[in-house]
Amino acid sequence: QVQLVESGGGLVQTGGSLRLSCTASGRTNSGYAMGWFRQAPGKEREFVATIPWSGGYTYYADSVKGRFTISRDNAKNTVYLQMNSLKPEDTAVYYCAADPSGRRYVTRVYDYDYWGQGTQVTVSS
């Protein structure tokens, strides 16, 4: 089992930045791929970014490419999502997730076995 806890959400103005963190505990030595997803009210959960265990080969949704950066520090069991140039349409609850396979380019919700509780990001216009 892996437990994930997100932090760093909040309220920011359009064009601002936030950095989300997700810290894992439990069986964290198993080479997990990590992903960030988001869910806005009335919408389905959607993929944002993913990073494999090795830390390279990051992959992003087109809507955030060039603005968001995913990274990880395996020594700290933590994955980050740096969000710059935020837009009102980025407003959502952001979730981190863990995929035990450790694969690259994992973008589907059902590929991930473990999920955090989510952190709210609100971008005001």
Short mmCIF file of N, CA, C and O in Angstrom, two decimals:
data_model
loop_
_atom_site.label_atom_id
_atom_site.label_comp_id
_atom_site.label_asym_id
_atom_site.label_seq_id
_atom_site.Cartn_x
_atom_site.Cartn_y
_atom_site.Cartn_z
N GLN A 1 0.82 -1.19 0.00
CA GLN A 1 0.00 0.00 0.00
C GLN A 1 0.86 1.25 0.00
O GLN A 1 1.94 1.27 0.58
N VAL A 2 0.38 2.24 -0.67
CA VAL A 2 1.04 3.54 -0.73
C VAL A 2 0.03 4.61 -0.36
O VAL A 2 -1.11 4.59 -0.84
N GLN A 3 0.43 5.51 0.50
CA GLN A 3 -0.42 6.65 0.85
C GLN A 3 0.19 7.91 0.23
O GLN A 3 1.40 8.13 0.30
N LEU A 4 -0.66 8.72 -0.36
CA LEU A 4 -0.24 9.94 -1.03
C LEU A 4 -0.93 11.14 -0.41
O LEU A 4 -2.15 11.12 -0.19
N VAL A 5 -0.15 12.17 -0.14
CA VAL A 5 -0.70 13.39 0.44
C VAL A 5 -0.23 14.58 -0.40
O VAL A 5 0.97 14.83 -0.51
N GLU A 6 -1.21 15.30 -0.96
CA GLU A 6 -0.91 16.50 -1.75
C GLU A 6 -0.92 17.74 -0.86
O GLU A 6 -1.63 17.78 0.14
N SER A 7 -0.18 18.74 -1.30
CA SER A 7 -0.20 20.04 -0.64
C SER A 7 0.19 21.10 -1.66
O SER A 7 0.68 20.78 -2.75
N GLY A 8 -0.03 22.36 -1.29
CA GLY A 8 0.40 23.47 -2.12
C GLY A 8 -0.68 24.16 -2.92
O GLY A 8 -0.41 25.14 -3.60
N GLY A 9 -1.90 23.65 -2.85
CA GLY A 9 -2.98 24.31 -3.56
C GLY A 9 -3.33 25.65 -2.92
O GLY A 9 -2.84 26.00 -1.85
N GLY A 10 -4.19 26.40 -3.61
CA GLY A 10 -4.61 27.68 -3.07
C GLY A 10 -5.27 28.53 -4.13
O GLY A 10 -5.63 28.05 -5.20
N LEU A 11 -5.41 29.81 -3.78
CA LEU A 11 -6.02 30.79 -4.67
C LEU A 11 -4.93 31.68 -5.26
O LEU A 11 -4.08 32.19 -4.53
N VAL A 12 -4.96 31.84 -6.57
CA VAL A 12 -3.96 32.64 -7.25
C VAL A 12 -4.62 33.41 -8.38
O VAL A 12 -5.64 32.96 -8.92
N GLN A 13 -4.06 34.53 -8.75
CA GLN A 13 -4.59 35.31 -9.85
C GLN A 13 -4.10 34.76 -11.19
O GLN A 13 -3.09 34.06 -11.26
N THR A 14 -4.83 35.10 -12.23
CA THR A 14 -4.41 34.72 -13.58
C THR A 14 -2.98 35.18 -13.84
O THR A 14 -2.62 36.31 -13.53
N GLY A 15 -2.19 34.25 -14.39
CA GLY A 15 -0.79 34.54 -14.66
C GLY A 15 0.14 34.18 -13.53
O GLY A 15 1.37 34.22 -13.70
N GLY A 16 -0.41 33.82 -12.40
CA GLY A 16 0.41 33.48 -11.24
C GLY A 16 0.93 32.06 -11.29
O GLY A 16 0.72 31.32 -12.26
N SER A 17 1.62 31.68 -10.22
CA SER A 17 2.25 30.36 -10.14
C SER A 17 1.92 29.69 -8.81
O SER A 17 1.69 30.36 -7.80
N LEU A 18 1.92 28.38 -8.84
CA LEU A 18 1.81 27.55 -7.65
C LEU A 18 2.68 26.32 -7.85
O LEU A 18 2.89 25.87 -8.99
N ARG A 19 3.16 25.76 -6.75
CA ARG A 19 3.86 24.48 -6.81
C ARG A 19 3.15 23.49 -5.90
O ARG A 19 3.06 23.71 -4.69
N LEU A 20 2.67 22.43 -6.51
CA LEU A 20 2.04 21.36 -5.75
C LEU A 20 3.09 20.30 -5.40
O LEU A 20 4.02 20.05 -6.17
N SER A 21 2.90 19.71 -4.24
CA SER A 21 3.77 18.62 -3.80
C SER A 21 2.90 17.41 -3.47
O SER A 21 1.75 17.56 -3.03
N CYS A 22 3.47 16.24 -3.66
CA CYS A 22 2.79 15.00 -3.30
C CYS A 22 3.83 14.08 -2.67
O CYS A 22 4.80 13.69 -3.33
N THR A 23 3.62 13.79 -1.40
CA THR A 23 4.56 12.95 -0.67
C THR A 23 3.96 11.58 -0.44
O THR A 23 2.80 11.45 -0.01
N ALA A 24 4.75 10.55 -0.74
CA ALA A 24 4.30 9.18 -0.61
C ALA A 24 4.86 8.53 0.66
O ALA A 24 5.98 8.83 1.07
N SER A 25 4.08 7.67 1.23
CA SER A 25 4.53 6.88 2.38
C SER A 25 4.02 5.45 2.18
O SER A 25 3.15 5.19 1.36
N GLY A 26 4.60 4.55 2.95
CA GLY A 26 4.24 3.15 2.79
C GLY A 26 5.26 2.44 1.93
O GLY A 26 6.47 2.66 2.08
N ARG A 27 4.82 1.64 0.98
CA ARG A 27 5.72 0.87 0.13
C ARG A 27 6.24 1.74 -1.02
O ARG A 27 5.82 1.64 -2.16
N THR A 28 7.19 2.60 -0.68
CA THR A 28 7.65 3.60 -1.65
C THR A 28 8.93 3.18 -2.37
O THR A 28 9.51 3.97 -3.10
N ASN A 29 9.39 1.97 -2.16
CA ASN A 29 10.63 1.53 -2.80
C ASN A 29 10.37 0.64 -4.00
O ASN A 29 11.22 -0.11 -4.44
N SER A 30 9.17 0.78 -4.57
CA SER A 30 8.78 -0.16 -5.62
C SER A 30 8.78 0.43 -7.02
O SER A 30 8.18 -0.13 -7.92
N GLY A 31 9.42 1.58 -7.22
CA GLY A 31 9.58 2.08 -8.57
C GLY A 31 8.32 2.59 -9.22
O GLY A 31 8.06 2.29 -10.38
N TYR A 32 7.54 3.36 -8.55
CA TYR A 32 6.27 3.84 -9.08
C TYR A 32 6.45 4.95 -10.11
O TYR A 32 7.29 5.83 -9.95
N ALA A 33 5.62 4.91 -11.13
CA ALA A 33 5.40 6.09 -11.96
C ALA A 33 4.40 6.97 -11.23
O ALA A 33 3.51 6.48 -10.52
N MET A 34 4.54 8.27 -11.40
CA MET A 34 3.64 9.20 -10.71
C MET A 34 2.95 10.09 -11.72
O MET A 34 3.51 10.44 -12.76
N GLY A 35 1.72 10.45 -11.40
CA GLY A 35 0.97 11.32 -12.29
C GLY A 35 0.20 12.37 -11.52
O GLY A 35 -0.05 12.22 -10.32
N TRP A 36 -0.13 13.43 -12.22
CA TRP A 36 -1.04 14.46 -11.70
C TRP A 36 -2.27 14.49 -12.60
O TRP A 36 -2.15 14.45 -13.84
N PHE A 37 -3.40 14.54 -11.97
CA PHE A 37 -4.69 14.66 -12.65
C PHE A 37 -5.44 15.83 -12.03
O PHE A 37 -5.08 16.31 -10.94
N ARG A 38 -6.50 16.26 -12.69
CA ARG A 38 -7.33 17.31 -12.11
C ARG A 38 -8.79 17.06 -12.47
O ARG A 38 -9.09 16.42 -13.48
N GLN A 39 -9.65 17.61 -11.63
CA GLN A 39 -11.08 17.45 -11.85
C GLN A 39 -11.79 18.74 -11.48
O GLN A 39 -11.75 19.17 -10.33
N ALA A 40 -12.42 19.33 -12.48
CA ALA A 40 -13.22 20.53 -12.26
C ALA A 40 -14.66 20.13 -11.98
O ALA A 40 -15.09 19.04 -12.36
N PRO A 41 -15.44 21.01 -11.34
CA PRO A 41 -16.84 20.67 -11.02
C PRO A 41 -17.63 20.29 -12.27
O PRO A 41 -17.57 20.99 -13.29
N GLY A 42 -18.31 19.16 -12.21
CA GLY A 42 -19.13 18.71 -13.31
C GLY A 42 -18.37 18.08 -14.46
O GLY A 42 -18.98 17.74 -15.49
N LYS A 43 -17.07 17.92 -14.30
CA LYS A 43 -16.27 17.33 -15.38
C LYS A 43 -15.58 16.06 -14.90
O LYS A 43 -15.43 15.82 -13.71
N GLU A 44 -15.13 15.27 -15.88
CA GLU A 44 -14.41 14.05 -15.55
C GLU A 44 -12.97 14.39 -15.13
O GLU A 44 -12.43 15.42 -15.50
N ARG A 45 -12.39 13.46 -14.39
CA ARG A 45 -10.99 13.63 -14.01
C ARG A 45 -10.14 13.51 -15.27
O ARG A 45 -10.33 12.59 -16.07
N GLU A 46 -9.19 14.44 -15.41
CA GLU A 46 -8.38 14.45 -16.62
C GLU A 46 -6.90 14.44 -16.30
O GLU A 46 -6.45 14.96 -15.28
N PHE A 47 -6.16 13.85 -17.20
CA PHE A 47 -4.72 13.75 -17.08
C PHE A 47 -4.05 15.11 -17.22
O PHE A 47 -4.47 15.93 -18.06
N VAL A 48 -3.02 15.34 -16.40
CA VAL A 48 -2.24 16.58 -16.49
C VAL A 48 -0.79 16.29 -16.87
O VAL A 48 -0.28 16.85 -17.83
N ALA A 49 -0.13 15.42 -16.09
CA ALA A 49 1.29 15.17 -16.33
C ALA A 49 1.68 13.85 -15.68
O ALA A 49 1.05 13.41 -14.72
N THR A 50 2.76 13.25 -16.21
CA THR A 50 3.26 12.02 -15.64
C THR A 50 4.77 11.97 -15.74
O THR A 50 5.38 12.60 -16.60
N ILE A 51 5.37 11.21 -14.81
CA ILE A 51 6.82 11.05 -14.78
C ILE A 51 7.11 9.61 -14.34
O ILE A 51 6.56 9.14 -13.35
N PRO A 52 7.98 8.90 -15.06
CA PRO A 52 8.28 7.52 -14.66
C PRO A 52 9.23 7.50 -13.47
O PRO A 52 9.72 8.54 -13.02
N TRP A 53 9.50 6.31 -12.96
CA TRP A 53 10.38 6.16 -11.81
C TRP A 53 11.76 6.79 -12.07
O TRP A 53 12.34 7.40 -11.19
N SER A 54 12.25 6.64 -13.29
CA SER A 54 13.59 7.12 -13.63
C SER A 54 13.70 8.64 -13.63
O SER A 54 14.81 9.18 -13.59
N GLY A 55 12.57 9.31 -13.72
CA GLY A 55 12.58 10.77 -13.69
C GLY A 55 12.66 11.43 -15.06
O GLY A 55 12.39 12.61 -15.16
N GLY A 56 13.01 10.73 -16.09
CA GLY A 56 13.03 11.30 -17.42
C GLY A 56 11.71 11.04 -18.11
O GLY A 56 10.76 10.55 -17.51
N TYR A 57 11.63 11.33 -19.38
CA TYR A 57 10.46 11.01 -20.19
C TYR A 57 9.17 11.53 -19.58
O TYR A 57 8.16 10.82 -19.49
N THR A 58 9.18 12.79 -19.17
CA THR A 58 7.94 13.39 -18.70
C THR A 58 6.99 13.60 -19.87
O THR A 58 7.41 13.70 -21.03
N TYR A 59 5.69 13.68 -19.52
CA TYR A 59 4.68 13.80 -20.58
C TYR A 59 3.55 14.64 -20.03
O TYR A 59 3.17 14.50 -18.87
N TYR A 60 2.99 15.52 -20.88
CA TYR A 60 2.00 16.48 -20.43
C TYR A 60 0.77 16.49 -21.33
O TYR A 60 0.85 16.21 -22.54
N ALA A 61 -0.34 16.88 -20.74
CA ALA A 61 -1.52 17.18 -21.54
C ALA A 61 -1.24 18.43 -22.36
O ALA A 61 -0.50 19.33 -21.92
N ASP A 62 -1.82 18.50 -23.53
CA ASP A 62 -1.59 19.65 -24.41
C ASP A 62 -1.99 20.96 -23.73
O ASP A 62 -1.37 22.00 -23.96
N SER A 63 -3.00 20.91 -22.88
CA SER A 63 -3.52 22.12 -22.26
C SER A 63 -2.55 22.76 -21.27
O SER A 63 -2.69 23.93 -20.94
N VAL A 64 -1.57 21.99 -20.81
CA VAL A 64 -0.63 22.53 -19.81
C VAL A 64 0.81 22.54 -20.31
O VAL A 64 1.70 23.07 -19.63
N LYS A 65 1.04 22.00 -21.48
CA LYS A 65 2.40 21.90 -22.02
C LYS A 65 3.02 23.28 -22.14
O LYS A 65 2.39 24.22 -22.65
N GLY A 66 4.25 23.41 -21.66
CA GLY A 66 4.94 24.69 -21.70
C GLY A 66 4.67 25.57 -20.49
O GLY A 66 5.36 26.58 -20.29
N ARG A 67 3.66 25.23 -19.69
CA ARG A 67 3.34 26.01 -18.50
C ARG A 67 3.58 25.23 -17.21
O ARG A 67 3.94 25.82 -16.19
N PHE A 68 3.36 23.94 -17.23
CA PHE A 68 3.51 23.09 -16.05
C PHE A 68 4.76 22.22 -16.20
O PHE A 68 5.11 21.80 -17.30
N THR A 69 5.39 21.92 -15.07
CA THR A 69 6.55 21.04 -15.06
C THR A 69 6.41 20.03 -13.92
O THR A 69 6.23 20.43 -12.76
N ILE A 70 6.49 18.75 -14.26
CA ILE A 70 6.46 17.70 -13.25
C ILE A 70 7.89 17.26 -12.97
O ILE A 70 8.73 17.18 -13.88
N SER A 71 8.18 17.01 -11.71
CA SER A 71 9.51 16.54 -11.31
C SER A 71 9.35 15.66 -10.08
O SER A 71 8.28 15.62 -9.46
N ARG A 72 10.41 14.96 -9.73
CA ARG A 72 10.34 14.10 -8.56
C ARG A 72 11.69 14.03 -7.87
O ARG A 72 12.73 14.18 -8.51
N ASP A 73 11.62 13.79 -6.58
CA ASP A 73 12.81 13.57 -5.75
C ASP A 73 12.58 12.24 -5.05
O ASP A 73 11.87 12.17 -4.04
N ASN A 74 13.16 11.18 -5.59
CA ASN A 74 12.90 9.85 -5.04
C ASN A 74 13.45 9.68 -3.63
O ASN A 74 12.92 8.90 -2.84
N ALA A 75 14.51 10.42 -3.32
CA ALA A 75 15.07 10.34 -1.96
C ALA A 75 14.08 10.87 -0.93
O ALA A 75 14.09 10.46 0.23
N LYS A 76 13.23 11.80 -1.36
CA LYS A 76 12.23 12.39 -0.47
C LYS A 76 10.84 11.80 -0.70
O LYS A 76 9.87 12.24 -0.07
N ASN A 77 10.73 10.84 -1.61
CA ASN A 77 9.43 10.24 -1.93
C ASN A 77 8.40 11.30 -2.30
O ASN A 77 7.23 11.22 -1.90
N THR A 78 8.82 12.29 -3.05
CA THR A 78 7.96 13.43 -3.35
C THR A 78 7.98 13.73 -4.84
O THR A 78 9.04 13.68 -5.47
N VAL A 79 6.82 14.03 -5.37
CA VAL A 79 6.68 14.50 -6.75
C VAL A 79 6.09 15.90 -6.71
O VAL A 79 5.29 16.23 -5.82
N TYR A 80 6.50 16.72 -7.64
CA TYR A 80 6.10 18.12 -7.67
C TYR A 80 5.39 18.44 -8.99
O TYR A 80 5.64 17.81 -10.01
N LEU A 81 4.56 19.47 -8.94
CA LEU A 81 3.98 20.02 -10.15
C LEU A 81 4.11 21.54 -10.06
O LEU A 81 3.40 22.18 -9.28
N GLN A 82 5.05 22.08 -10.81
CA GLN A 82 5.22 23.53 -10.88
C GLN A 82 4.27 24.05 -11.94
O GLN A 82 4.33 23.63 -13.10
N MET A 83 3.39 24.96 -11.54
CA MET A 83 2.38 25.49 -12.44
C MET A 83 2.61 26.99 -12.62
O MET A 83 2.51 27.75 -11.65
N ASN A 84 2.92 27.39 -13.83
CA ASN A 84 3.16 28.80 -14.15
C ASN A 84 2.10 29.29 -15.14
O ASN A 84 1.40 28.50 -15.77
N SER A 85 2.00 30.59 -15.27
CA SER A 85 1.05 31.21 -16.21
C SER A 85 -0.34 30.61 -16.06
O SER A 85 -0.98 30.24 -17.05
N LEU A 86 -0.79 30.55 -14.84
CA LEU A 86 -2.08 29.90 -14.57
C LEU A 86 -3.24 30.67 -15.19
O LEU A 86 -3.21 31.92 -15.27
N LYS A 87 -4.24 29.91 -15.60
CA LYS A 87 -5.43 30.45 -16.24
C LYS A 87 -6.67 30.05 -15.44
O LYS A 87 -6.63 29.02 -14.73
N PRO A 88 -7.76 30.77 -15.56
CA PRO A 88 -8.99 30.37 -14.84
C PRO A 88 -9.41 28.94 -15.16
O PRO A 88 -9.94 28.24 -14.29
N GLU A 89 -9.17 28.49 -16.37
CA GLU A 89 -9.56 27.12 -16.74
C GLU A 89 -8.69 26.04 -16.09
O GLU A 89 -8.98 24.86 -16.21
N ASP A 90 -7.65 26.45 -15.39
CA ASP A 90 -6.86 25.50 -14.61
C ASP A 90 -7.48 25.22 -13.24
O ASP A 90 -7.01 24.36 -12.50
N THR A 91 -8.53 25.95 -12.90
CA THR A 91 -9.20 25.76 -11.62
C THR A 91 -9.77 24.35 -11.53
O THR A 91 -10.52 23.91 -12.40
N ALA A 92 -9.39 23.63 -10.48
CA ALA A 92 -9.82 22.25 -10.30
C ALA A 92 -9.24 21.72 -8.99
O ALA A 92 -8.39 22.37 -8.37
N VAL A 93 -9.69 20.54 -8.62
CA VAL A 93 -9.01 19.78 -7.57
C VAL A 93 -7.93 18.95 -8.26
O VAL A 93 -8.22 18.25 -9.24
N TYR A 94 -6.73 19.07 -7.76
CA TYR A 94 -5.60 18.36 -8.34
C TYR A 94 -5.25 17.14 -7.48
O TYR A 94 -5.13 17.27 -6.26
N TYR A 95 -5.08 16.01 -8.16
CA TYR A 95 -4.78 14.76 -7.50
C TYR A 95 -3.46 14.20 -7.99
O TYR A 95 -3.17 14.25 -9.19
N CYS A 96 -2.67 13.65 -7.08
CA CYS A 96 -1.53 12.87 -7.53
C CYS A 96 -1.89 11.39 -7.43
O CYS A 96 -2.78 11.00 -6.66
N ALA A 97 -1.19 10.60 -8.22
CA ALA A 97 -1.49 9.18 -8.30
C ALA A 97 -0.22 8.40 -8.55
O ALA A 97 0.74 8.93 -9.13
N ALA A 98 -0.22 7.13 -8.14
CA ALA A 98 0.94 6.26 -8.27
C ALA A 98 0.59 5.00 -9.06
O ALA A 98 -0.43 4.36 -8.80
N ASP A 99 1.44 4.68 -10.01
CA ASP A 99 1.29 3.47 -10.83
C ASP A 99 2.45 2.54 -10.53
O ASP A 99 3.60 2.88 -10.82
N PRO A 100 2.19 1.37 -9.95
CA PRO A 100 3.28 0.48 -9.54
C PRO A 100 4.17 0.00 -10.68
O PRO A 100 5.28 -0.46 -10.43
N SER A 101 3.71 0.10 -11.92
CA SER A 101 4.51 -0.41 -13.03
C SER A 101 5.75 0.42 -13.27
O SER A 101 6.73 -0.05 -13.85
N GLY A 102 5.71 1.71 -12.89
CA GLY A 102 6.86 2.57 -13.14
C GLY A 102 7.05 2.98 -14.58
O GLY A 102 8.06 3.58 -14.94
N ARG A 103 6.05 2.71 -15.42
CA ARG A 103 6.20 2.92 -16.85
C ARG A 103 6.25 4.40 -17.25
O ARG A 103 5.89 5.28 -16.50
N ARG A 104 6.64 4.60 -18.48
CA ARG A 104 6.59 5.92 -19.08
C ARG A 104 5.19 6.18 -19.64
O ARG A 104 4.47 5.25 -19.98
N TYR A 105 4.85 7.47 -19.75
CA TYR A 105 3.67 7.92 -20.49
C TYR A 105 2.37 7.28 -20.01
O TYR A 105 1.53 6.88 -20.82
N VAL A 106 2.19 7.20 -18.73
CA VAL A 106 0.97 6.61 -18.16
C VAL A 106 -0.05 7.73 -17.99
O VAL A 106 0.11 8.59 -17.14
N THR A 107 -1.09 7.72 -18.81
CA THR A 107 -2.01 8.85 -18.86
C THR A 107 -3.45 8.52 -18.49
O THR A 107 -4.27 9.43 -18.37
N ARG A 108 -3.78 7.27 -18.31
CA ARG A 108 -5.17 6.90 -18.07
C ARG A 108 -5.44 6.73 -16.58
O ARG A 108 -4.62 6.18 -15.85
N VAL A 109 -6.60 7.19 -16.16
CA VAL A 109 -6.97 7.13 -14.74
C VAL A 109 -6.86 5.70 -14.22
O VAL A 109 -6.31 5.46 -13.14
N TYR A 110 -7.33 4.75 -14.99
CA TYR A 110 -7.40 3.38 -14.48
C TYR A 110 -6.04 2.67 -14.44
O TYR A 110 -5.94 1.55 -13.96
N ASP A 111 -5.00 3.32 -14.94
CA ASP A 111 -3.65 2.75 -14.84
C ASP A 111 -3.03 2.97 -13.46
O ASP A 111 -2.03 2.36 -13.13
N TYR A 112 -3.62 3.87 -12.70
CA TYR A 112 -3.06 4.24 -11.41
C TYR A 112 -3.79 3.53 -10.28
O TYR A 112 -5.01 3.54 -10.22
N ASP A 113 -3.03 2.96 -9.37
CA ASP A 113 -3.62 2.18 -8.27
C ASP A 113 -3.85 3.00 -7.01
O ASP A 113 -4.71 2.65 -6.19
N TYR A 114 -3.08 4.05 -6.82
CA TYR A 114 -3.15 4.80 -5.57
C TYR A 114 -3.36 6.28 -5.87
O TYR A 114 -2.77 6.82 -6.81
N TRP A 115 -4.19 6.90 -5.03
CA TRP A 115 -4.57 8.30 -5.23
C TRP A 115 -4.50 9.08 -3.93
O TRP A 115 -4.78 8.53 -2.86
N GLY A 116 -4.13 10.34 -4.05
CA GLY A 116 -4.21 11.23 -2.91
C GLY A 116 -5.61 11.78 -2.74
O GLY A 116 -6.51 11.48 -3.54
N GLN A 117 -5.78 12.62 -1.72
CA GLN A 117 -7.10 13.15 -1.42
C GLN A 117 -7.45 14.39 -2.23
O GLN A 117 -8.59 14.81 -2.26
N GLY A 118 -6.45 14.96 -2.87
CA GLY A 118 -6.68 16.13 -3.72
C GLY A 118 -6.39 17.43 -3.01
O GLY A 118 -6.50 17.55 -1.78
N THR A 119 -6.02 18.44 -3.79
CA THR A 119 -5.80 19.79 -3.28
C THR A 119 -6.42 20.78 -4.26
O THR A 119 -6.28 20.64 -5.48
N GLN A 120 -7.13 21.75 -3.73
CA GLN A 120 -7.87 22.69 -4.57
C GLN A 120 -6.95 23.78 -5.11
O GLN A 120 -6.19 24.39 -4.36
N VAL A 121 -7.06 24.01 -6.40
CA VAL A 121 -6.39 25.13 -7.05
C VAL A 121 -7.47 26.01 -7.68
O VAL A 121 -8.29 25.53 -8.47
N THR A 122 -7.46 27.28 -7.31
CA THR A 122 -8.43 28.22 -7.85
C THR A 122 -7.69 29.39 -8.45
O THR A 122 -6.87 30.02 -7.78
N VAL A 123 -7.97 29.66 -9.72
CA VAL A 123 -7.33 30.76 -10.43
C VAL A 123 -8.39 31.81 -10.72
O VAL A 123 -9.37 31.54 -11.44
N SER A 124 -8.21 32.98 -10.17
CA SER A 124 -9.19 34.05 -10.35
C SER A 124 -8.84 34.89 -11.57
O SER A 124 -7.66 35.08 -11.90
N SER A 125 -9.88 35.39 -12.22
CA SER A 125 -9.67 36.18 -13.44
C SER A 125 -9.58 37.65 -13.11
O SER A 125 -9.79 38.08 -11.99
#
